[in-house]
Amino acid sequence: MSSLKKITQKRLFLPIFSMILVMLINVIYDMACGNAPLTFFTVTIKNGVLYGRLIDIFNRGTEAAILAIGMTLVVSSSAGTDISVGSVMSLYGGMCCMLLAGYGNTNVSNYAVPLIIGIGAGLLTACVCGLFNGFLVAYMNIQPMVATLILWSAGRAIGLLLCNSQIVYVRVPSFQKIGGYVGFIPTPILIAAACILVASLVLKFTALGTYIQSVGINKKASRIAGFNSAKIILLCYVICGLCAGLAGMVATSRIYSADTNNIGLNMELDAILAVALGGNSLGGGKFNLAGSLIGAYTIQAIDTTLLALGVSTAQSPVFKAIVVILIVVIQSEPAKDFFKKLGKKKEMAKGAAQA
Amino acid sequence: MEAGVVLKMQGICMTFPGVKALDHACLTLKKGEIRALMGENGAGKSTLIKCLTGVNKFEAGEIYLEGFNGPIVNKDTMDAQNKGIATVYQEVNLCPNLSVAENLYIGREPLTKIGTVNRKAMNRQAEELMKELELDIDVTRNLEDYSLALQQMIAIARAVDMDSKVLILDEPTSSLDDREVEKLFTMMRRLKAKGVGIIFVTHFLEQVYAVCDGITVLRNGQLVGEYNIEELPRVKLVAAMMGKDFDDLASIKQEGSGDKRKEPLVIEAKGLGHAGTIRPFDLDIHKGEVIGLTGLLGSGRSELARVIYGADRAQTGTLKVKGKEVKIKNPIDAMNLGMGLLPDDRKAEGIIGDLSVRENIILALQAKAGILKRIPMAKQIEIADKYIEMLQIKTASRETLIKQLSGGNQQKVILARWLATDPEFLILDEPTRGIDIGTKTEIQKLVLKLAAEGKSLIFISSEIEEMLRTCNRMAVLRDGAKVGEIEEADMNQMSVMKAIAGGDSNE
Ligand SMILES: Nc1ncnc2c1ncn2[C@@H]1O[C@H](COP(=O)(O)OP(=O)(O)O)[C@@H](O)[C@H]1O
Ligand SMILES: [Mg+2]
């Protein structure tokens, strides 16, 4: 009993529990369909590349996972969310493809400028967006939701403008590779892994985590203790912008085109949900990056599962919402109290039975 | 229940993770009685009160309340209020961004016929209440526009206004000045005459003997005893609280710790000021010197210190640190010059509530090291353990969240945070507020020890005695301006009071 209690009190328990729940549904579904029970986990090599539902989840979940990194920091430091990340992804696409194709061209098979310049300029643009958001929040004291609302609506429009209101295709193999495969591994998985690795190393070997949490918990006290709260918040928004750029890079290369109307559409919601699912308080303060990442992949798992279950893409948001509500309710304080009481009652009943 | 008793708590037990906060604690309160609940920090006073008001759930024991047959258990503060138990907590628990009137009537707003809040009536009632209590407050302004002291008075007014059988005041006076305390006492006596039973938690012994009829002493969560006020003179009370004989504070300071003005200058402020908080002032501080800032609450004591430290940016004047002119824009600049500030509002500006004791202790040191130079975990643990041991911080472990510590222990953690940076110049703004006698003595001793090591300090306290014991010199403030200094030879209760009061107070 006590060891079970210990496990349930771990911070990562619920996000992991949710993830396992989603996996279980898959297993049951497969069994019901007469497939091998572990179809979900089977990874095979088809046409020379990795193939399987699990691989698909990790591949498709890349954007949400990268966004979740930045979003976690923003939520922690400023007790608010950056709702512009989806638009910034799209803006990355517009900027990068416009440069690579040359302004006005819509379909090219050769770069107008070297690839690295296109990507660099796109990421830089994303960082500038973060800088803009961060400036408004940290120095102008504007509510994060309102401050980022500006780029939420303008970012996509600017991207469209850059592309002369057209979809710009960049049909160059080296560009497509970013959203494709390296050897037999999907490149996005590698990119996500790299981002996660860098983030963990930074949090492990610098004091960034302490700075951010301290500022997020008590801004005034942090200032007295020597932190520059505004700078920290600004930094978080820039990192969030960069993450949006990187997510945009993956999303754009997947479709090797700047479809500015659709790249990153509604991704901000997934990113925010990932943070919440990870057991992080949207009120800021303490954060748990691992939780957010598990949250991001869980959301993708829900998407993939629904697809496998044959739920039509038009209806899947409804199911997703239900699942998300369930998971969030399980993690809420009243529910936790309820489970605790339930546990106690059982223990008491057991005690009575023994006596 | 015996006649005349309004509240009886018996055998209350309550455990926090790792701490037995209450161990069969008891309390009996009569009608029309003011009862002091005393004990050192962490003795369990606040916890006992929270068990009564339903904030904490106790594991064993009974609570009897007049008018109820059998033991009662309150589900939450609302429930307690409905049963007639009103509470004002140690830290102001109102909403800073609501108006004073709204704060006074949250949860019981007067309504219009169609069920919306009747603002006019609410504001009128609030104004009447303020007038009755002789508080000069515009009830339509936000609570945060008023000083901590006034906020505390408003919190008390809110509790007083609700017809209650029992009123609980958990250290309401720690942020009030003498005049305000007197006002509060008047209020308390009026309620007592109406038959209300009052539980009063305070760390000021004088106050206990000024208003209370009885004393209940707790120690380590257990009842030491319940006494009538005549049975327990000061010395015995202190001994009961500490569980030992009281080491006389008066003997801490050696005679003639002397004039430090032959020592080199550490701080030279010339015409330093900040519009709206402190008018331009001059102040010199030498190596090894302890300067006391005295004045009424809101006279600019904290503000003067904050300008030197850069918590508020100086708008006029110059500041020299060890002979070199410096510009301090942010606290970190001051820290890099060897300064530290322990702020008076511990909850708002001191603790980082959701971080552990360890993280809170290394915070300033980490800020000085910079974001890229993370202090290795082994080193963090070493530092934290060192100060937990040295300052005897009572915590379940170094990883306990600081918000779970009692006020005095939180204060020690903040103190540790600054000691860890080894500052040359340390500002302590009300370091002993809301702290028990034993710890107060420790902190005063620490101040003298730091000074002996050649550190300079600014010491701010509402208790004059405390400053007389520690300071080499005092600066006097009145209405946001520095109005004079008092030399050590001239420092005594009378001279300081006179200087604070100002004018020709020739009594
Ligand atoms: N929320 C909490 N979580 C864990 N421990 C607590 C909490 N609140 C108080 N304590 C512990 O309970 C004991 C009693 O604290 P408290 O009632 O606040 O003391 P007092 O008010 O007498 O200073 C202390 O050891 C304190 O550390
Ligand atoms: Mg207390």
Short mmCIF file of C-alpha atoms in Angstrom, two decimals, chain B residues 20 52 67 71-72 77 82 89 154 165 184 248 253 259 277 296-297 307 351 366 403 428 464 467 481 493 503:
data_model
loop_
_atom_site.label_atom_id
_atom_site.label_comp_id
_atom_site.label_asym_id
_atom_site.label_seq_id
_atom_site.Cartn_x
_atom_site.Cartn_y
_atom_site.Cartn_z
CA LYS B 20 3.77 16.66 14.58
CA LEU B 52 -10.43 25.70 14.78
CA GLY B 67 -24.70 27.17 21.49
CA PRO B 71 -18.30 18.66 19.40
CA ILE B 72 -18.18 20.70 16.19
CA THR B 77 -13.42 29.32 7.19
CA ASN B 82 -21.26 31.17 10.04
CA TYR B 89 -4.40 35.83 10.07
CA ILE B 154 -8.85 46.63 7.27
CA LYS B 165 -18.77 35.00 19.40
CA LEU B 184 -6.67 48.00 17.87
CA ASP B 248 18.82 38.41 29.85
CA LYS B 253 26.01 44.37 24.11
CA ASP B 259 32.59 55.05 17.92
CA THR B 277 8.98 57.86 -0.92
CA LEU B 296 7.08 55.66 12.92
CA LEU B 297 5.84 53.10 10.48
CA VAL B 307 17.12 53.57 -2.26
CA ILE B 351 10.40 34.07 0.27
CA GLN B 366 23.30 32.00 -7.52
CA LYS B 403 6.08 28.15 2.54
CA LEU B 428 18.01 44.23 7.86
CA ILE B 464 13.42 50.72 20.21
CA MET B 467 17.97 48.96 18.44
CA ALA B 481 12.65 62.61 5.38
CA GLN B 493 14.23 55.16 25.11
CA GLY B 503 8.60 69.22 17.74
#
